[in-house]
PDB file of C-alpha atoms in Angstrom:
ATOM      1  CA  ASP A   1      28.839   3.671  31.538  1.00 61.00           C
ATOM      2  CA  ALA A   2      25.573   3.362  33.399  1.00 79.00           C
ATOM      3  CA  GLY A   3      24.163   0.720  30.834  1.00 93.00           C
ATOM      4  CA  VAL A   4      20.964   0.735  29.200  1.00 97.00           C
ATOM      5  CA  ILE A   5      18.183   3.171  31.329  1.00 97.00           C
ATOM      6  CA  GLN A   6      14.779   2.521  31.039  1.00 98.00           C
ATOM      7  CA  SER A   7      11.809   4.288  32.589  1.00 97.00           C
ATOM      8  CA  PRO A   8       9.594   3.670  34.269  1.00 97.00           C
ATOM      9  CA  ARG A   9      10.331   0.771  36.011  1.00 97.00           C
ATOM     10  CA  HIS A  10       6.631   0.217  37.104  1.00 97.00           C
ATOM     11  CA  GLU A  11       3.595   1.301  35.042  1.00 97.00           C
ATOM     12  CA  VAL A  12      -0.021   0.956  36.023  1.00 98.00           C
ATOM     13  CA  THR A  13      -2.335   2.252  33.616  1.00 97.00           C
ATOM     14  CA  GLU A  14      -6.031   1.856  32.701  1.00 97.00           C
ATOM     15  CA  MET A  15      -7.201   0.519  29.670  1.00 97.00           C
ATOM     16  CA  GLY A  16      -7.572   2.793  27.208  1.00 97.00           C
ATOM     17  CA  GLN A  17      -5.076   4.957  28.098  1.00 98.00           C
ATOM     18  CA  GLU A  18      -1.737   6.234  26.108  1.00 98.00           C
ATOM     19  CA  VAL A  19       1.473   4.499  27.511  1.00 98.00           C
ATOM     20  CA  THR A  20       5.112   5.866  26.801  1.00 98.00           C
ATOM     21  CA  LEU A  21       7.967   3.681  27.661  1.00 98.00           C
ATOM     22  CA  ARG A  22      11.399   5.334  27.398  1.00 98.00           C
ATOM     23  CA  CYS A  23      14.965   4.197  26.911  1.00 98.00           C
ATOM     24  CA  LYS A  24      18.225   5.446  26.904  1.00 98.00           C
ATOM     25  CA  PRO A  25      20.773   3.093  25.164  1.00 97.00           C
ATOM     26  CA  ILE A  26      24.333   2.513  25.998  1.00 95.00           C
ATOM     27  CA  SER A  27      26.395   5.550  24.636  1.00 95.00           C
ATOM     28  CA  GLY A  28      28.144   4.457  20.988  1.00 92.00           C
ATOM     29  CA  HIS A  29      25.922   1.732  20.499  1.00 94.00           C
ATOM     30  CA  ASP A  30      24.347   1.794  17.066  1.00 92.00           C
ATOM     31  CA  TYR A  31      21.676  -0.752  17.327  1.00 94.00           C
ATOM     32  CA  LEU A  32      18.635  -0.428  19.404  1.00 96.00           C
ATOM     33  CA  PHE A  33      16.023  -3.159  20.294  1.00 96.00           C
ATOM     34  CA  TRP A  34      12.459  -3.420  22.175  1.00 98.00           C
ATOM     35  CA  TYR A  35      11.760  -6.754  23.330  1.00 97.00           C
ATOM     36  CA  ARG A  36       8.329  -7.762  25.391  1.00 97.00           C
ATOM     37  CA  GLN A  37       8.550 -10.356  27.945  1.00 95.00           C
ATOM     38  CA  THR A  38       5.450 -12.553  28.950  1.00 93.00           C
ATOM     39  CA  MET A  39       5.126 -16.064  30.644  1.00 87.00           C
ATOM     40  CA  MET A  40       3.153 -17.175  27.560  1.00 86.00           C
ATOM     41  CA  ARG A  41       5.427 -16.316  24.559  1.00 86.00           C
ATOM     42  CA  GLY A  42       8.760 -15.393  26.506  1.00 89.00           C
ATOM     43  CA  LEU A  43      11.312 -12.759  25.072  1.00 92.00           C
ATOM     44  CA  GLU A  44       9.382 -11.484  21.695  1.00 93.00           C
ATOM     45  CA  LEU A  45      11.524  -8.863  19.606  1.00 94.00           C
ATOM     46  CA  LEU A  46       9.071  -6.284  18.846  1.00 97.00           C
ATOM     47  CA  ILE A  47      11.083  -3.670  16.924  1.00 96.00           C
ATOM     48  CA  TYR A  48      14.906  -2.782  16.207  1.00 95.00           C
ATOM     49  CA  PHE A  49      16.708   0.471  15.044  1.00 96.00           C
ATOM     50  CA  ASN A  50      20.294   0.927  13.297  1.00 94.00           C
ATOM     51  CA  ASN A  51      21.492   4.117  13.657  1.00 95.00           C
ATOM     52  CA  ASN A  52      18.064   5.787  14.354  1.00 96.00           C
ATOM     53  CA  VAL A  53      16.801   4.000  11.495  1.00 96.00           C
ATOM     54  CA  PRO A  54      13.766   1.367  12.349  1.00 96.00           C
ATOM     55  CA  ILE A  55      14.862  -1.979  10.704  1.00 94.00           C
ATOM     56  CA  ASP A  56      12.228  -4.877  11.424  1.00 93.00           C
ATOM     57  CA  ASP A  57       9.230  -4.110  13.032  1.00 95.00           C
ATOM     58  CA  SER A  58       7.640  -7.407  11.807  1.00 93.00           C
ATOM     59  CA  GLY A  59       7.404  -7.918  15.699  1.00 93.00           C
ATOM     60  CA  MET A  60       5.178  -4.881  16.456  1.00 95.00           C
ATOM     61  CA  PRO A  61       1.916  -6.831  17.441  1.00 89.00           C
ATOM     62  CA  GLU A  62      -0.796  -4.250  16.225  1.00 88.00           C
ATOM     63  CA  ASP A  63      -0.974  -0.547  15.150  1.00 93.00           C
ATOM     64  CA  ARG A  64      -1.468   0.428  18.644  1.00 96.00           C
ATOM     65  CA  PHE A  65       2.250  -0.183  19.105  1.00 97.00           C
ATOM     66  CA  SER A  66       4.622   2.573  17.614  1.00 97.00           C
ATOM     67  CA  ALA A  67       8.327   3.250  18.334  1.00 98.00           C
ATOM     68  CA  LYS A  68      10.419   6.343  17.710  1.00 98.00           C
ATOM     69  CA  MET A  69      14.104   6.667  18.021  1.00 98.00           C
ATOM     70  CA  PRO A  70      14.466  10.672  17.234  1.00 97.00           C
ATOM     71  CA  ASN A  71      18.199  10.508  18.284  1.00 96.00           C
ATOM     72  CA  ALA A  72      21.135   7.952  19.094  1.00 95.00           C
ATOM     73  CA  SER A  73      20.500   8.277  22.854  1.00 96.00           C
ATOM     74  CA  PHE A  74      16.645   8.341  23.224  1.00 97.00           C
ATOM     75  CA  SER A  75      14.045   5.682  22.038  1.00 98.00           C
ATOM     76  CA  THR A  76      10.357   5.542  22.791  1.00 98.00           C
ATOM     77  CA  LEU A  77       7.824   2.837  22.947  1.00 98.00           C
ATOM     78  CA  LYS A  78       4.378   4.042  22.690  1.00 98.00           C
ATOM     79  CA  ILE A  79       1.021   1.910  22.953  1.00 98.00           C
ATOM     80  CA  GLN A  80      -1.958   3.677  22.324  1.00 97.00           C
ATOM     81  CA  PRO A  81      -4.699   2.655  23.397  1.00 97.00           C
ATOM     82  CA  SER A  82      -3.411   0.137  25.844  1.00 97.00           C
ATOM     83  CA  GLU A  83      -5.244  -2.974  26.410  1.00 97.00           C
ATOM     84  CA  PRO A  84      -5.135  -5.767  29.509  1.00 97.00           C
ATOM     85  CA  ARG A  85      -3.498  -8.023  27.238  1.00 95.00           C
ATOM     86  CA  ASP A  86      -0.461  -5.548  26.672  1.00 97.00           C
ATOM     87  CA  SER A  87       0.438  -6.193  30.558  1.00 97.00           C
ATOM     88  CA  ALA A  88       4.148  -7.623  30.263  1.00 97.00           C
ATOM     89  CA  VAL A  89       7.896  -6.707  30.924  1.00 98.00           C
ATOM     90  CA  TYR A  90       9.291  -4.474  28.077  1.00 98.00           C
ATOM     91  CA  PHE A  91      13.137  -4.655  27.774  1.00 98.00           C
ATOM     92  CA  CYS A  92      15.178  -2.187  25.846  1.00 98.00           C
ATOM     93  CA  ALA A  93      18.459  -3.571  24.855  1.00 96.00           C
ATOM     94  CA  SER A  94      21.519  -1.779  22.661  1.00 95.00           C
ATOM     95  CA  SER A  95      24.564  -3.213  21.065  1.00 92.00           C
ATOM     96  CA  SER A  96      27.324  -2.241  18.481  1.00 88.00           C
ATOM     97  CA  GLN A  97      27.897  -3.075  15.045  1.00 79.00           C
ATOM     98  CA  GLY A  98      30.219  -6.068  15.254  1.00 71.00           C
ATOM     99  CA  GLY A  99      29.347  -6.646  19.020  1.00 70.00           C
ATOM    100  CA  THR A 100      28.068 -10.489  19.520  1.00 70.00           C
ATOM    101  CA  GLY A 101      25.423  -9.673  22.312  1.00 81.00           C
ATOM    102  CA  ALA A 102      22.953  -6.649  23.418  1.00 90.00           C
ATOM    103  CA  PHE A 103      23.120  -5.471  26.717  1.00 93.00           C
ATOM    104  CA  PHE A 104      19.690  -5.085  28.323  1.00 96.00           C
ATOM    105  CA  GLY A 105      18.019  -2.447  30.729  1.00 96.00           C
ATOM    106  CA  GLN A 106      16.015  -3.447  33.500  1.00 96.00           C
ATOM    107  CA  GLY A 107      12.723  -3.502  32.159  1.00 97.00           C
ATOM    108  CA  THR A 108       9.438  -1.684  32.489  1.00 98.00           C
ATOM    109  CA  ARG A 109       6.752  -3.599  33.887  1.00 97.00           C
ATOM    110  CA  LEU A 110       3.462  -2.455  32.466  1.00 98.00           C
ATOM    111  CA  THR A 111       0.257  -3.710  33.986  1.00 97.00           C
ATOM    112  CA  VAL A 112      -2.873  -2.379  31.981  1.00 98.00           C
ATOM    113  CA  VAL A 113      -5.975  -3.083  34.088  1.00 97.00           C
TER     114      VAL A 113
ATOM    115  CA  GLY B   1      11.245  -7.766  35.136  1.00 36.00           C
ATOM    116  CA  GLU B   2      10.620 -11.387  36.168  1.00 37.00           C
ATOM    117  CA  SER B   3      11.275 -14.142  33.893  1.00 39.00           C
ATOM    118  CA  VAL B   4       8.872 -16.368  32.183  1.00 37.00           C
ATOM    119  CA  GLY B   5       7.516 -18.414  34.892  1.00 40.00           C
ATOM    120  CA  LEU B   6       5.053 -21.602  35.259  1.00 45.00           C
ATOM    121  CA  HIS B   7       6.009 -23.125  31.704  1.00 65.00           C
ATOM    122  CA  LEU B   8       9.706 -23.033  32.033  1.00 82.00           C
ATOM    123  CA  PRO B   9      11.647 -26.385  32.000  1.00 90.00           C
ATOM    124  CA  THR B  10      13.642 -26.357  34.977  1.00 93.00           C
ATOM    125  CA  LEU B  11      16.977 -27.791  36.087  1.00 95.00           C
ATOM    126  CA  SER B  12      17.221 -28.649  39.858  1.00 96.00           C
ATOM    127  CA  VAL B  13      20.960 -29.063  40.767  1.00 96.00           C
ATOM    128  CA  GLN B  14      22.910 -29.923  43.888  1.00 97.00           C
ATOM    129  CA  GLU B  15      25.217 -27.056  45.134  1.00 97.00           C
ATOM    130  CA  GLY B  16      28.660 -28.093  43.494  1.00 97.00           C
ATOM    131  CA  ASP B  17      27.549 -30.289  40.965  1.00 97.00           C
ATOM    132  CA  ASN B  18      27.984 -29.173  37.283  1.00 96.00           C
ATOM    133  CA  SER B  19      24.982 -27.884  35.279  1.00 96.00           C
ATOM    134  CA  ILE B  20      24.175 -28.534  31.435  1.00 96.00           C
ATOM    135  CA  ILE B  21      21.603 -26.581  29.807  1.00 97.00           C
ATOM    136  CA  ASN B  22      20.103 -27.239  26.273  1.00 95.00           C
ATOM    137  CA  CYS B  23      18.963 -25.435  23.467  1.00 94.00           C
ATOM    138  CA  ALA B  24      17.721 -26.299  20.078  1.00 92.00           C
ATOM    139  CA  TYR B  25      18.078 -23.276  17.316  1.00 90.00           C
ATOM    140  CA  SER B  26      16.197 -22.728  14.000  1.00 85.00           C
ATOM    141  CA  ASN B  27      18.459 -20.463  11.686  1.00 86.00           C
ATOM    142  CA  SER B  28      21.321 -22.230   9.856  1.00 84.00           C
ATOM    143  CA  ALA B  29      22.262 -18.807   8.938  1.00 86.00           C
ATOM    144  CA  SER B  30      22.931 -17.457  12.515  1.00 87.00           C
ATOM    145  CA  ASP B  31      26.560 -16.553  12.866  1.00 86.00           C
ATOM    146  CA  TYR B  32      26.542 -16.053  16.354  1.00 90.00           C
ATOM    147  CA  PHE B  33      25.113 -17.714  19.481  1.00 94.00           C
ATOM    148  CA  ILE B  34      24.701 -16.209  22.889  1.00 94.00           C
ATOM    149  CA  TRP B  35      23.673 -17.509  26.627  1.00 96.00           C
ATOM    150  CA  TYR B  36      22.030 -14.984  28.651  1.00 96.00           C
ATOM    151  CA  LYS B  37      21.168 -15.218  32.431  1.00 97.00           C
ATOM    152  CA  GLN B  38      18.007 -13.442  33.737  1.00 96.00           C
ATOM    153  CA  GLU B  39      17.802 -13.199  37.735  1.00 95.00           C
ATOM    154  CA  SER B  40      14.182 -12.246  38.938  1.00 92.00           C
ATOM    155  CA  GLY B  41      13.394  -8.586  38.421  1.00 90.00           C
ATOM    156  CA  LYS B  42      16.259  -7.688  36.076  1.00 93.00           C
ATOM    157  CA  GLY B  43      17.201  -7.854  32.569  1.00 95.00           C
ATOM    158  CA  PRO B  44      18.828 -10.749  30.624  1.00 95.00           C
ATOM    159  CA  GLN B  45      22.202 -10.430  31.248  1.00 95.00           C
ATOM    160  CA  PHE B  46      25.240 -11.577  28.600  1.00 93.00           C
ATOM    161  CA  ILE B  47      27.139 -14.653  30.049  1.00 94.00           C
ATOM    162  CA  ILE B  48      29.122 -15.976  26.704  1.00 95.00           C
ATOM    163  CA  ASP B  49      28.895 -16.395  23.238  1.00 93.00           C
ATOM    164  CA  ILE B  50      30.377 -18.518  20.526  1.00 94.00           C
ATOM    165  CA  ARG B  51      30.784 -17.883  16.468  1.00 92.00           C
ATOM    166  CA  SER B  52      29.318 -20.560  14.222  1.00 92.00           C
ATOM    167  CA  ASN B  53      32.790 -21.429  13.238  1.00 93.00           C
ATOM    168  CA  MET B  54      33.642 -22.723  16.578  1.00 95.00           C
ATOM    169  CA  ASP B  55      32.183 -25.707  18.455  1.00 95.00           C
ATOM    170  CA  LYS B  56      33.510 -25.012  21.848  1.00 97.00           C
ATOM    171  CA  ARG B  57      34.241 -21.935  23.951  1.00 97.00           C
ATOM    172  CA  GLN B  58      35.226 -21.531  27.353  1.00 96.00           C
ATOM    173  CA  GLY B  59      34.843 -18.815  30.232  1.00 94.00           C
ATOM    174  CA  GLN B  60      34.915 -18.604  34.021  1.00 92.00           C
ATOM    175  CA  ARG B  61      32.998 -21.626  35.193  1.00 96.00           C
ATOM    176  CA  VAL B  62      31.120 -21.803  32.018  1.00 97.00           C
ATOM    177  CA  THR B  63      31.560 -23.716  28.838  1.00 97.00           C
ATOM    178  CA  VAL B  64      29.488 -23.342  25.730  1.00 97.00           C
ATOM    179  CA  LEU B  65      29.267 -26.331  22.937  1.00 97.00           C
ATOM    180  CA  LEU B  66      27.797 -25.647  19.309  1.00 96.00           C
ATOM    181  CA  ASN B  67      26.735 -28.741  17.241  1.00 94.00           C
ATOM    182  CA  LYS B  68      25.999 -27.257  13.776  1.00 92.00           C
ATOM    183  CA  THR B  69      24.613 -30.731  12.532  1.00 92.00           C
ATOM    184  CA  VAL B  70      21.787 -31.115  14.762  1.00 93.00           C
ATOM    185  CA  LYS B  71      21.238 -27.094  15.742  1.00 92.00           C
ATOM    186  CA  HIS B  72      21.998 -27.991  19.248  1.00 94.00           C
ATOM    187  CA  LEU B  73      23.679 -25.686  21.936  1.00 94.00           C
ATOM    188  CA  SER B  74      24.570 -26.273  25.440  1.00 96.00           C
ATOM    189  CA  LEU B  75      25.638 -24.361  28.689  1.00 97.00           C
ATOM    190  CA  GLN B  76      27.686 -26.194  31.065  1.00 98.00           C
ATOM    191  CA  ILE B  77      27.978 -24.578  34.475  1.00 97.00           C
ATOM    192  CA  ALA B  78      31.003 -25.908  36.759  1.00 97.00           C
ATOM    193  CA  ALA B  79      30.364 -26.174  40.362  1.00 97.00           C
ATOM    194  CA  THR B  80      27.136 -24.535  40.127  1.00 97.00           C
ATOM    195  CA  GLN B  81      26.284 -21.952  43.109  1.00 96.00           C
ATOM    196  CA  PRO B  82      23.502 -20.495  44.568  1.00 96.00           C
ATOM    197  CA  GLY B  83      23.854 -17.325  42.812  1.00 96.00           C
ATOM    198  CA  ASP B  84      23.689 -19.447  39.466  1.00 97.00           C
ATOM    199  CA  SER B  85      19.813 -19.997  40.128  1.00 97.00           C
ATOM    200  CA  ALA B  86      17.969 -18.185  37.441  1.00 97.00           C
ATOM    201  CA  VAL B  87      16.613 -18.567  34.117  1.00 96.00           C
ATOM    202  CA  TYR B  88      19.051 -19.019  31.381  1.00 97.00           C
ATOM    203  CA  PHE B  89      18.204 -18.043  27.763  1.00 95.00           C
ATOM    204  CA  CYS B  90      20.128 -19.142  24.394  1.00 94.00           C
ATOM    205  CA  ALA B  91      19.867 -16.751  21.610  1.00 93.00           C
ATOM    206  CA  GLU B  92      20.813 -16.424  17.992  1.00 91.00           C
ATOM    207  CA  LYS B  93      22.220 -13.487  15.990  1.00 88.00           C
ATOM    208  CA  ALA B  94      21.553 -13.501  12.239  1.00 80.00           C
ATOM    209  CA  ALA B  95      22.101 -10.825   9.974  1.00 74.00           C
ATOM    210  CA  GLY B  96      21.668  -7.153  10.979  1.00 73.00           C
ATOM    211  CA  ASN B  97      22.480  -8.017  14.960  1.00 80.00           C
ATOM    212  CA  LYS B  98      18.794  -9.405  15.374  1.00 84.00           C
ATOM    213  CA  LEU B  99      18.578 -11.522  18.399  1.00 87.00           C
ATOM    214  CA  THR B 100      16.157 -14.384  18.463  1.00 89.00           C
ATOM    215  CA  PHE B 101      15.817 -15.933  21.818  1.00 90.00           C
ATOM    216  CA  GLY B 102      14.685 -19.320  22.938  1.00 87.00           C
ATOM    217  CA  GLY B 103      12.237 -20.119  25.544  1.00 87.00           C
ATOM    218  CA  GLY B 104      14.548 -20.246  28.250  1.00 92.00           C
ATOM    219  CA  THR B 105      15.396 -23.010  31.395  1.00 95.00           C
ATOM    220  CA  ARG B 106      15.050 -22.272  34.972  1.00 95.00           C
ATOM    221  CA  VAL B 107      17.764 -23.357  37.089  1.00 97.00           C
ATOM    222  CA  LEU B 108      17.146 -24.231  40.835  1.00 96.00           C
ATOM    223  CA  VAL B 109      20.405 -24.734  42.991  1.00 96.00           C
ATOM    224  CA  LYS B 110      19.630 -26.826  46.148  1.00 94.00           C
ATOM    225  CA  PRO B 111      22.040 -26.171  49.377  1.00 89.00           C
TER     226      PRO B 111
END
């Protein structure tokens, strides 16, 4: 398996623009997580899904953030409109029921100017 | 993705020495604890885990100790190598496979 695949690896956008981050989890995993990593706040859980259903979105910072999982092999995290304070590395991770750890993708480095 | 930077506690260790990284957790209901390693430009990578009903688990060159009384977790790396230089995170898993991460410790291995 290729592991968790995220795209793009890097994204630079202007304030106010819409940004969409993509994730393909490991095949067979039924949990998918979106994390954000910054120097100030470390690794924060934004939202996670189980069997494509959002379970906990309490970490989503604002209504500007939304996430979807239309099927077991694809998820998106959208920010609209983007702001400079959204600049961070966004990670997607997946795990299986009964599995103890989550496997992370390489992350998307987002810069909003 | 770069790891959390300037505000991380840092452990400097001589190559060949043992490293001990500590972590305090908060949720008594967590059933698993996991250590991750994050190298520059990469996502966190699973190292080792331990169930809440255990107090020690060993892997290859790594040992995790769990003290539930004081909610403390540690990772010991034997014979630290240059490739061990990274940021290490502890994470606790509660119901629903939800992982909550600690702040991280940077390990610098000196040749």
